Short mmCIF file of C-alpha atoms in Angstrom, two decimals:
data_model
loop_
_atom_site.label_atom_id
_atom_site.label_comp_id
_atom_site.label_asym_id
_atom_site.label_seq_id
_atom_site.Cartn_x
_atom_site.Cartn_y
_atom_site.Cartn_z
CA MET A 24 0.18 0.01 0.08
CA SER A 25 2.68 2.46 -1.20
CA ASP A 26 -0.17 5.34 -0.92
CA LEU A 27 -0.07 4.77 2.65
CA GLU A 28 3.60 4.44 3.00
CA ASP A 29 3.96 8.45 1.12
CA HIS A 30 2.41 9.61 4.71
CA ASP A 31 3.78 7.11 7.28
CA SER A 32 6.15 9.01 7.88
CA GLU A 33 4.02 12.52 8.96
CA HIS A 34 3.39 13.27 12.52
CA ARG A 35 2.47 9.08 13.09
CA TYR A 36 -1.04 9.41 14.69
CA GLY A 37 -1.09 12.63 15.98
CA ALA A 38 0.71 12.45 19.31
CA GLY A 39 3.50 10.15 18.39
CA GLU A 40 4.05 6.76 19.73
CA LEU A 41 2.07 6.98 23.32
CA MET A 42 2.31 3.63 24.56
CA HIS A 43 6.05 3.64 23.43
CA THR A 44 7.95 3.05 26.36
CA GLY A 45 10.74 0.80 24.51
CA SER A 46 13.67 1.92 22.49
CA ALA A 47 12.72 -0.24 19.26
CA ASP A 48 9.41 0.25 17.36
CA THR A 49 10.95 -2.05 14.41
CA ALA A 50 7.54 -3.70 12.24
CA PRO A 51 7.47 -7.09 12.81
CA ALA A 52 9.32 -9.25 9.65
CA GLU A 53 8.43 -12.02 8.21
CA SER A 54 9.99 -14.34 9.65
CA GLY A 55 8.52 -13.19 12.96
CA VAL A 56 11.76 -11.04 13.90
CA GLY A 57 11.53 -7.42 15.29
CA PHE A 58 8.55 -8.89 17.56
CA GLY A 59 10.41 -9.34 20.55
CA ASP A 60 10.96 -5.96 20.64
CA PHE A 61 7.75 -5.32 19.64
CA TYR A 62 6.11 -7.36 23.06
CA ARG A 63 9.46 -5.77 25.72
CA ALA A 64 8.05 -2.56 24.58
CA HIS A 65 4.48 -2.45 24.73
CA ALA A 66 3.00 -5.21 26.66
CA ALA A 67 3.67 -3.45 30.91
CA PRO A 68 1.46 -0.53 27.99
CA LEU A 69 -1.43 -3.08 27.07
CA VAL A 70 -1.57 -4.94 30.41
CA ALA A 71 -1.81 -0.57 32.14
CA LEU A 72 -4.04 0.25 29.10
CA LEU A 73 -6.69 -2.63 30.24
CA LEU A 74 -6.61 -1.68 33.94
CA LEU A 75 -7.16 1.83 33.17
CA ARG A 76 -10.27 0.38 31.54
CA GLY A 77 -11.09 -1.57 34.65
CA THR A 78 -10.56 -4.83 34.12
CA ASP A 79 -8.23 -6.80 37.46
CA LEU A 80 -4.60 -7.73 37.03
CA VAL A 81 -4.51 -10.89 36.41
CA GLU A 82 -7.49 -10.64 33.88
CA ALA A 83 -5.51 -8.00 32.09
CA VAL A 84 -2.56 -10.00 31.95
CA ARG A 85 -4.04 -13.31 30.32
CA LEU A 86 -6.00 -11.16 28.47
CA ALA A 87 -2.75 -9.16 27.39
CA GLN A 88 -1.09 -12.43 26.74
CA ASP A 89 -3.47 -13.59 24.32
CA ALA A 90 -3.15 -10.67 22.07
CA MET A 91 -0.05 -11.00 21.63
CA THR A 92 0.28 -14.95 20.78
CA VAL A 93 -2.66 -14.17 18.26
CA ALA A 94 -0.34 -10.87 17.10
CA ARG A 95 2.59 -13.31 16.65
CA ARG A 96 0.71 -15.91 14.75
CA TRP A 97 -0.67 -13.56 11.81
CA THR A 98 2.97 -11.51 12.15
CA GLU A 99 4.00 -15.40 11.13
CA LEU A 100 1.60 -16.37 8.35
CA LEU A 101 1.05 -12.95 6.56
CA GLY A 102 4.50 -10.23 7.27
CA THR A 103 4.78 -7.14 6.95
CA SER A 104 3.45 -7.47 3.48
CA ALA A 105 0.14 -7.11 4.53
CA GLY A 106 0.64 -3.68 6.24
CA VAL A 107 1.65 -5.89 9.98
CA ASP A 108 3.65 -2.70 11.51
CA ALA A 109 4.59 -2.07 15.17
CA GLN A 110 0.92 1.05 15.30
CA GLY A 111 -0.96 -1.64 13.61
CA LEU A 112 -0.23 -3.98 16.07
CA ARG A 113 -1.04 -1.63 19.64
CA ALA A 114 -3.99 -0.70 18.14
CA TRP A 115 -4.73 -4.50 17.08
CA THR A 116 -3.62 -5.78 20.80
CA LEU A 117 -5.77 -3.31 22.62
CA ARG A 118 -8.45 -3.86 20.52
CA MET A 119 -8.63 -7.97 20.80
CA ALA A 120 -7.65 -7.32 24.38
CA ALA A 121 -10.45 -5.47 25.24
CA ALA A 122 -13.05 -7.74 23.48
CA GLY A 123 -12.29 -10.08 25.81
CA GLY A 124 -9.50 -12.02 24.16
CA THR A 125 -9.68 -15.35 21.66
CA GLY A 126 -8.86 -18.14 23.88
CA ALA A 127 -5.33 -18.71 22.22
CA THR A 128 -3.90 -19.01 25.79
CA THR A 129 -5.15 -20.65 28.33
CA ALA A 130 -2.54 -21.21 30.59
CA PRO A 131 -1.60 -19.06 34.07
CA SER A 132 0.49 -16.43 32.21
CA PRO A 133 4.00 -16.40 33.65
CA LEU A 134 4.73 -12.14 32.80
CA LEU A 135 2.51 -11.89 36.27
CA GLY A 136 5.68 -12.67 38.09
CA ALA A 137 6.48 -12.37 42.00
CA GLY A 138 4.87 -9.71 43.64
CA ALA A 139 1.05 -9.51 41.90
CA GLU A 140 -0.47 -9.43 45.53
CA SER A 141 1.84 -6.63 47.52
CA LEU A 142 -0.15 -4.09 48.74
CA PRO A 143 2.43 -0.79 47.57
CA LEU A 144 1.50 -2.47 43.94
CA HIS A 145 -2.29 -2.17 44.76
CA ALA A 146 -1.80 1.04 46.32
CA ARG A 147 -0.21 2.90 43.24
CA THR A 148 -2.82 0.86 40.75
CA ALA A 149 -5.66 2.47 42.93
CA ALA A 150 -4.06 6.06 43.25
CA VAL A 151 -3.24 6.18 39.65
CA HIS A 152 -6.64 4.87 38.97
CA ALA A 153 -8.55 7.08 40.80
CA PRO A 154 -8.81 10.12 38.20
CA VAL A 155 -10.15 8.03 35.45
CA GLY A 156 -12.50 6.11 38.09
CA GLU A 157 -15.31 8.73 36.91
CA LEU A 158 -15.02 7.96 33.30
CA ASN A 159 -17.63 5.51 31.77
CA GLU A 160 -17.02 2.68 29.58
CA ARG A 161 -16.85 5.19 26.17
CA GLN A 162 -14.62 7.33 27.49
CA LEU A 163 -12.29 5.22 28.83
CA ASP A 164 -12.58 3.52 25.34
CA VAL A 165 -11.65 6.55 23.91
CA LEU A 166 -8.30 7.37 26.16
CA ALA A 167 -7.43 3.92 25.43
CA CYS A 168 -7.17 4.30 22.02
CA ARG A 169 -5.26 7.58 22.35
CA LEU A 170 -3.06 5.87 24.55
CA THR A 171 -1.80 3.87 21.72
CA GLY A 172 -1.13 6.73 19.45
CA CYS A 173 -4.92 7.41 17.30
CA PRO A 174 -5.32 10.49 16.42
CA PRO A 175 -9.44 11.27 17.10
CA GLY A 176 -10.22 10.60 13.67
CA ALA A 177 -8.61 6.94 13.98
CA ILE A 178 -10.86 6.83 17.09
CA GLY A 179 -13.59 7.94 15.32
CA TYR A 180 -13.43 4.93 13.06
CA GLU A 181 -12.36 2.72 15.90
CA LEU A 182 -15.14 3.48 18.14
CA GLY A 183 -18.12 4.18 15.75
CA LEU A 184 -17.67 7.81 16.71
CA SER A 185 -18.42 11.00 15.30
CA MET A 186 -15.80 13.49 15.40
CA PRO A 187 -17.23 16.34 17.66
CA LYS A 188 -18.24 13.30 20.21
CA VAL A 189 -14.46 11.87 19.68
CA HIS A 190 -13.29 15.80 20.23
CA ARG A 191 -15.70 16.34 23.03
CA THR A 192 -14.98 13.09 25.15
CA LEU A 193 -10.92 13.90 24.57
CA ARG A 194 -11.45 17.12 26.36
CA HIS A 195 -13.57 15.93 28.69
CA ILE A 196 -11.59 13.60 29.77
CA GLY A 197 -8.30 16.20 29.69
CA LYS A 198 -10.60 18.49 32.16
CA LEU A 199 -11.29 15.61 34.34
CA LEU A 200 -7.25 14.88 34.81
CA GLY A 201 -6.61 18.95 35.06
CA ALA A 202 -4.54 19.28 31.97
CA GLY A 203 -5.03 22.55 29.79
CA PRO A 204 -6.84 23.12 27.28
CA GLN A 205 -4.86 22.68 24.34
CA GLU A 206 -4.24 18.81 22.66
CA GLY A 207 -0.70 18.87 23.70
CA GLU A 208 -1.33 19.25 26.93
CA ARG A 209 -3.63 16.96 27.62
CA ASP A 210 -1.75 14.50 25.92
CA ASP A 211 1.36 14.90 27.65
CA CYS A 212 -1.04 14.42 30.45
CA PHE A 213 -2.05 11.40 29.69
CA VAL A 214 1.75 10.00 28.77
CA GLY A 215 1.97 11.15 32.40
CA LEU A 216 -0.89 8.72 33.77
CA LEU A 217 -0.03 5.87 31.34
CA ALA A 218 3.69 5.82 32.72
CA GLU A 219 2.61 5.83 36.60
CA LEU A 220 0.93 2.71 35.95
CA VAL A 221 3.47 1.14 33.52
CA ALA A 222 6.23 2.24 36.32
CA ALA A 223 4.18 0.63 38.63
CA LEU A 224 3.94 -2.85 37.04
CA ASP A 225 7.28 -3.38 36.14
CA PRO A 226 8.39 -4.98 39.89
CA VAL A 227 5.63 -7.99 38.77
CA LEU A 228 5.91 -8.32 35.59
CA ASP A 229 8.37 -10.62 34.26
CA LEU A 230 8.78 -9.91 30.39
CA GLU A 231 11.57 -12.09 29.19
CA ALA A 232 9.23 -15.19 30.65
CA GLY A 233 5.92 -13.89 28.93
CA LEU A 234 7.69 -13.33 25.98
CA ASP A 235 9.41 -16.92 25.84
CA GLN A 236 5.52 -18.13 26.60
CA VAL A 237 4.07 -16.77 23.85
CA ASN A 238 6.85 -17.67 21.58
CA GLY A 239 6.23 -21.32 22.78
CA GLU A 240 2.77 -21.13 21.76
CA THR A 241 3.60 -19.96 18.38
CA GLY A 242 6.83 -21.79 17.48
CA ALA A 243 6.05 -25.31 17.08
CA SER A 244 3.22 -24.21 14.48
CA THR A 245 1.61 -21.72 12.53
CA GLU A 246 -1.58 -22.53 12.90
CA LEU A 247 -4.80 -20.40 13.28
CA PRO A 248 -6.34 -19.94 16.77
CA PRO A 249 -9.30 -22.39 17.71
CA LEU A 250 -11.37 -18.87 17.35
CA MET A 251 -10.06 -18.47 13.41
CA ALA A 252 -9.61 -22.39 12.71
CA ASP A 253 -13.48 -22.69 11.68
CA PHE A 254 -12.67 -19.81 8.55
CA GLY A 255 -10.87 -22.26 6.36
CA PRO A 256 -9.32 -21.67 3.63
CA ILE A 257 -10.47 -17.75 3.58
CA PRO A 258 -7.59 -16.22 6.04
CA VAL A 259 -9.95 -13.90 7.90
CA PRO A 260 -6.67 -11.77 10.13
CA PRO A 261 -8.54 -10.95 13.76
CA TYR A 262 -7.81 -7.37 13.61
CA GLY A 263 -9.60 -7.13 9.89
CA VAL A 264 -12.31 -4.92 11.59
CA PRO A 265 -12.96 -2.98 13.99
CA LEU A 266 -14.38 -3.67 17.31
CA LEU A 267 -18.46 -2.27 16.32
CA HIS A 268 -20.75 -0.78 18.99
CA THR A 269 -24.57 -1.30 18.38
CA PHE A 270 -26.68 -0.10 15.60
CA ALA A 271 -30.35 0.62 17.66
CA GLU A 272 -33.09 -0.62 15.60
CA PRO A 273 -36.62 -0.39 17.44
CA VAL A 274 -37.15 -4.46 16.15
CA PRO A 275 -34.67 -6.83 15.16
CA SER A 276 -34.88 -7.52 11.12
CA GLY A 277 -33.24 -9.90 8.65
CA VAL A 278 -29.72 -11.99 10.28
CA ARG A 279 -30.08 -10.00 13.29
CA ALA A 280 -34.06 -11.53 13.69
CA TYR A 281 -32.73 -14.87 12.22
CA ALA A 282 -30.21 -14.81 15.21
CA ALA A 283 -32.70 -13.87 17.79
CA ASP A 284 -34.63 -16.16 16.85
CA LEU A 285 -31.90 -18.98 17.60
CA ALA A 286 -30.65 -18.16 20.76
CA VAL A 287 -33.86 -18.75 21.90
CA ARG A 288 -34.12 -22.48 20.51
CA ASP A 289 -33.17 -25.90 21.54
CA ALA A 290 -29.22 -27.16 21.44
CA PRO A 291 -30.29 -29.86 18.87
CA TYR A 292 -32.06 -27.33 16.81
CA ARG A 293 -29.24 -24.80 17.38
CA ASP A 294 -26.74 -27.71 16.44
CA ALA A 295 -28.57 -28.53 13.32
CA GLU A 296 -28.27 -24.37 11.91
CA ARG A 297 -24.55 -24.69 12.92
CA GLU A 298 -24.13 -27.24 10.35
CA ARG A 299 -25.71 -25.60 7.73
CA PHE A 300 -23.60 -22.37 8.39
CA PRO A 301 -21.29 -21.42 5.05
CA VAL A 302 -18.56 -20.14 7.70
CA ALA A 303 -15.69 -19.07 5.34
CA GLU A 304 -18.38 -17.44 3.25
CA LEU A 305 -20.36 -15.87 6.43
CA ALA A 306 -17.01 -14.43 7.91
CA ALA A 307 -15.76 -12.64 4.57
CA VAL A 308 -19.90 -11.02 4.33
CA ARG A 309 -18.66 -9.55 7.69
CA LEU A 310 -15.75 -8.20 6.69
CA GLY A 311 -17.38 -6.31 3.61
CA ALA A 312 -20.57 -5.12 5.76
CA VAL A 313 -18.61 -3.69 8.19
CA PHE A 314 -16.02 -1.92 6.08
CA ALA A 315 -18.96 -0.87 3.73
CA LEU A 316 -20.67 0.44 7.53
CA GLN A 317 -18.02 2.33 8.34
CA VAL A 318 -17.54 4.11 4.98
CA GLU A 319 -20.87 4.99 4.68
CA ARG A 320 -19.76 7.06 8.40
CA PHE A 321 -17.25 8.14 6.85
CA ARG A 322 -19.52 9.45 3.95
CA ARG A 323 -22.20 10.96 5.64
CA GLU A 324 -19.56 13.54 8.13
CA SER A 325 -17.91 14.38 5.01
CA GLU A 326 -20.54 15.58 3.63
CA LEU A 327 -22.37 17.47 6.76
CA SER A 328 -18.63 18.82 7.23
CA GLY A 329 -18.95 21.01 3.77
CA PHE A 330 -21.57 23.29 5.45
CA ARG A 331 -20.45 26.40 7.09
CA THR A 332 -21.63 25.77 10.14
CA THR A 333 -19.82 22.68 11.25
CA ARG A 334 -16.35 22.32 8.59
CA ASP A 335 -14.89 22.83 11.98
CA ASP A 336 -16.41 19.27 13.30
CA PHE A 337 -14.66 16.70 10.88
CA THR A 338 -11.32 18.16 9.63
CA MET A 339 -8.59 17.36 7.09
CA PRO A 340 -6.56 15.47 9.41
CA ASP A 341 -9.21 13.59 11.06
CA ALA A 342 -10.61 13.14 7.43
CA HIS A 343 -7.77 11.61 6.84
CA ALA A 344 -6.65 10.02 10.45
CA PHE A 345 -10.11 8.03 9.52
CA ALA A 346 -9.27 7.03 6.02
CA ARG A 347 -5.97 5.81 6.59
CA ALA A 348 -7.19 3.76 9.36
CA LEU A 349 -9.55 2.17 7.43
CA ALA A 350 -7.00 1.27 4.24
CA GLN A 351 -4.74 -0.60 6.67
CA ASP A 352 -7.16 -2.54 8.31
CA ALA A 353 -8.50 -3.60 4.37
CA LEU A 354 -4.75 -3.58 3.61
CA ARG A 355 -4.38 -6.21 6.16
CA ALA A 356 -7.70 -8.08 5.31
CA ALA A 357 -6.79 -8.60 1.50
CA PRO A 358 -6.48 -12.11 1.62
CA MET A 359 -9.83 -12.53 2.17
CA PHE A 360 -10.61 -9.47 -0.55
CA ASP A 361 -8.48 -11.91 -3.42
CA ALA A 362 -10.52 -15.44 -2.13
CA VAL A 363 -13.40 -14.02 -2.60
CA LYS A 364 -12.64 -11.70 -5.60
CA ASN A 365 -10.77 -9.15 -5.83
CA LEU A 366 -12.66 -6.27 -6.00
CA ASP A 367 -9.77 -3.38 -5.69
CA VAL A 368 -10.82 -2.34 -1.99
CA PRO A 369 -7.52 -1.67 -0.80
CA ARG A 370 -6.49 0.48 -3.21
CA ARG A 371 -9.37 2.10 -3.40
CA ALA A 372 -9.00 2.57 0.55
CA GLY A 373 -5.34 3.72 -0.46
CA PHE A 374 -6.75 6.75 -3.00
CA LEU A 375 -9.63 7.38 0.23
CA ALA A 376 -6.45 7.87 2.43
CA LYS A 377 -4.20 9.93 -0.30
CA GLY A 378 -6.98 12.16 -1.64
CA LEU A 379 -7.43 13.48 1.86
CA ALA A 380 -3.63 14.48 2.78
CA HIS A 381 -4.14 17.41 0.34
CA ASP A 382 -8.05 17.77 -0.51
CA ASP A 383 -11.14 18.56 2.31
CA PRO A 384 -13.06 16.09 3.63
CA TYR A 385 -16.12 17.92 1.10
CA THR A 386 -14.98 18.43 -2.45
CA ILE A 387 -16.04 16.81 -5.26
CA GLU A 388 -12.49 14.38 -5.60
CA VAL A 389 -13.31 13.12 -1.89
CA SER A 390 -16.39 12.14 -3.39
CA TYR A 391 -15.06 10.96 -5.99
CA ASP A 392 -13.14 8.24 -3.53
CA GLY A 393 -16.18 7.07 -1.13
CA ILE A 394 -18.07 6.59 -3.83
CA GLU A 395 -15.89 4.04 -6.00
CA LEU A 396 -14.77 3.18 -2.48
CA SER A 397 -18.49 2.22 -1.65
CA SER A 398 -19.39 0.41 -4.43
CA ALA A 399 -16.38 -2.09 -4.82
CA LEU A 400 -17.20 -2.99 -0.80
CA ALA A 401 -21.04 -3.50 -2.31
CA GLN A 402 -19.55 -5.73 -4.80
CA PHE A 403 -17.30 -7.38 -2.79
CA ARG A 404 -20.72 -7.97 -0.37
CA ARG A 405 -22.29 -9.34 -3.21
CA ALA A 406 -19.96 -11.72 -4.42
CA ALA A 407 -19.61 -12.69 -1.00
CA LEU A 408 -23.10 -13.86 -0.11
CA GLU A 409 -23.52 -15.44 -4.03
CA LEU A 410 -20.62 -17.41 -2.16
CA ALA A 411 -22.44 -18.54 0.91
CA LEU A 412 -25.49 -18.82 -0.50
CA ARG A 413 -24.16 -21.34 -3.24
CA ALA A 414 -22.26 -22.87 -0.29
CA MET A 415 -25.42 -23.77 1.43
CA ARG A 416 -26.33 -26.21 -1.75
CA ARG A 417 -24.72 -28.82 -0.97
CA PRO A 418 -24.39 -32.14 -2.46
CA GLY A 419 -27.10 -34.22 -2.33
CA VAL A 420 -28.81 -31.96 -0.68
CA ASP A 421 -32.48 -29.88 -1.53
CA THR A 422 -31.70 -26.65 -3.13
CA ARG A 423 -35.62 -25.73 -3.15
CA HIS A 424 -36.04 -22.09 -1.65
CA GLU A 425 -37.82 -23.84 1.56
CA ALA A 426 -35.28 -26.61 1.77
CA GLU A 427 -32.31 -24.37 2.75
CA GLY A 428 -33.88 -22.74 5.63
CA PRO A 429 -34.49 -19.01 6.80
CA LEU A 430 -30.74 -18.05 6.90
CA ALA A 431 -30.71 -18.70 3.09
CA ASP A 432 -34.18 -16.80 2.86
CA THR A 433 -32.31 -13.57 4.80
CA LEU A 434 -29.33 -13.67 2.83
CA ARG A 435 -31.01 -13.79 -0.57
CA ASN A 436 -33.08 -10.64 0.90
CA SER A 437 -30.05 -9.38 1.54
CA LEU A 438 -28.38 -9.51 -1.44
CA LEU A 439 -31.78 -8.00 -3.18
CA ASP A 440 -30.64 -5.14 -1.33
CA THR A 441 -26.67 -5.25 -2.19
CA HIS A 442 -28.40 -4.91 -6.12
CA ARG A 443 -30.16 -2.24 -5.28
CA MET A 444 -27.20 -0.62 -3.66
CA LEU A 445 -24.92 -0.48 -6.76
CA HIS A 446 -27.85 0.89 -8.76
CA GLN A 447 -27.77 3.81 -6.37
CA LEU A 448 -24.22 4.35 -6.50
CA ASP A 449 -24.00 3.54 -9.74
CA ALA A 450 -26.50 6.84 -10.19
CA LEU A 451 -24.58 8.69 -7.14
CA GLY A 452 -21.30 8.66 -9.71
CA SER A 453 -23.66 9.96 -12.83
CA ASP A 454 -24.80 12.61 -10.55
CA LEU A 455 -21.63 13.77 -8.93
CA SER A 456 -20.30 13.79 -12.92
CA LEU A 457 -22.91 16.62 -13.37
CA ALA A 458 -22.28 18.34 -10.25
CA GLU A 459 -19.08 18.61 -10.94
CA SER A 460 -19.82 21.51 -13.88
CA THR A 461 -22.58 23.24 -12.19
CA LEU A 462 -21.42 23.82 -8.34
CA PRO A 463 -18.39 25.57 -7.04
CA ASP A 464 -16.04 23.11 -5.66
CA GLY A 465 -16.57 22.59 -2.04
CA TYR A 466 -20.54 22.84 -2.01
CA TYR A 467 -21.88 19.96 -3.38
CA VAL A 468 -23.94 18.34 -0.74
CA ASP A 469 -25.19 15.00 -1.85
CA MET A 470 -28.70 14.20 -1.53
CA ASN A 471 -29.14 11.14 -3.37
CA ARG A 472 -28.72 8.51 -0.83
CA ASP A 473 -30.59 7.82 1.98
CA PHE A 474 -27.64 7.25 4.39
CA ASP A 475 -29.63 5.61 7.00
CA LEU A 476 -30.75 2.91 5.26
CA HIS A 477 -27.13 1.97 3.38
CA GLN A 478 -26.11 2.04 6.60
CA ALA A 479 -28.90 -0.34 8.63
CA PHE A 480 -28.16 -2.82 5.43
CA HIS A 481 -24.62 -3.30 6.40
CA ALA A 482 -25.09 -2.95 9.90
CA ASP A 483 -27.65 -5.89 10.02
CA LEU A 484 -25.25 -7.79 8.19
CA ALA A 485 -22.10 -7.13 10.01
CA LEU A 486 -23.89 -7.46 13.59
CA GLY A 487 -26.54 -10.24 12.73
CA ILE A 488 -23.62 -12.93 11.82
CA GLU A 489 -21.46 -11.98 14.64
CA ALA A 490 -24.94 -12.78 16.69
CA ALA A 491 -25.86 -16.48 14.63
CA PHE A 492 -22.17 -17.25 15.64
CA ARG A 493 -22.52 -16.50 19.54
CA ALA A 494 -25.63 -18.79 18.99
CA GLY A 495 -24.73 -20.94 16.88
#
């Protein structure tokens, strides 16, 4: 992704390497060389971030080891050619650990060395944690993302929050912690908070023993952890997409309704349905839906930022950081795109990120890039849904709609929605060409799309498939 690498040296992730406490920031190579430096630099800050989010010490250490184990395994499988760099791993290890881990590591961790129950440690931890005790879960998530080095735009991508909400939250946290009003003053305060907690952990964490455990878990085999093993020939990097917050809807419909019904069925019914799941193909559908949902959010905020009264709510740096985060995730997930159909999604995302290094988010040029990325993702969604439906028609099984079951009916309806979206995107591209010749640059307003409806379609697939996997 050369389009991203062009900007990699520019003010990397806002406040710099906020979570970086060691001297080595080497990107892990394909052979795993450099992962030891990464682990030594970031294991303790990751434990500290989890403590800040309210996790107890033993569980924080387990989750940190679990995330590091899976990260080590995927750096071996994918290598630097898939965009696995230190910043990406920093953000991802927090993402995975905050979600509860993958179960890749279940044994007691030697990372938690002697003195874990010492009163001085708990006293220092409590003292550091006290200032953030008033923060709610969302605010703690924002703080944790900022401490990994994510700028506001990337935080908006990671947590599914609008830019105004991200900025308001950061200001609120800074005020609560007694920081000055400037961004640099807030970041200094945040870094100091993390450094205090890392220092408190230093006497009780055995980094070399923890690294030996991670290397032992991954050195003998490059098999995927159990959570990912079912995804068959289509690799699904666990850091392929951010964690989604729930998108509310009054009554579950589509795939979410199917998942809700599945959850209340008896075990034999759920087992039978699970046998029919085209797991790899559904994972691909979910991936495309999550990215498409993010792009729709981005395009909506970009459009709103074109109005003079709201232009400061989504600045070029915010938009660029958002697009870079999305493009990096798309690059890491590229093997799945290729496995379904090579639809150029990572390259299109790279174009969007590159354009935003020079243009404001509401310009005609950025609108073009956003529409093309939306179209590529809709085509990917269509291809993945078609593969999922095809996979359900197994040899010797009745292929009538009634025999395929409720999941197939639900996916078929989603496929019809996808066809409609593609037609609307094509029409929008044509309208934009017209607008370019009739409206002044910077004043184009996308009035021909129903953002709410498209977001609902994507959220239904992304969250519904996730819920179906859990229920099954």
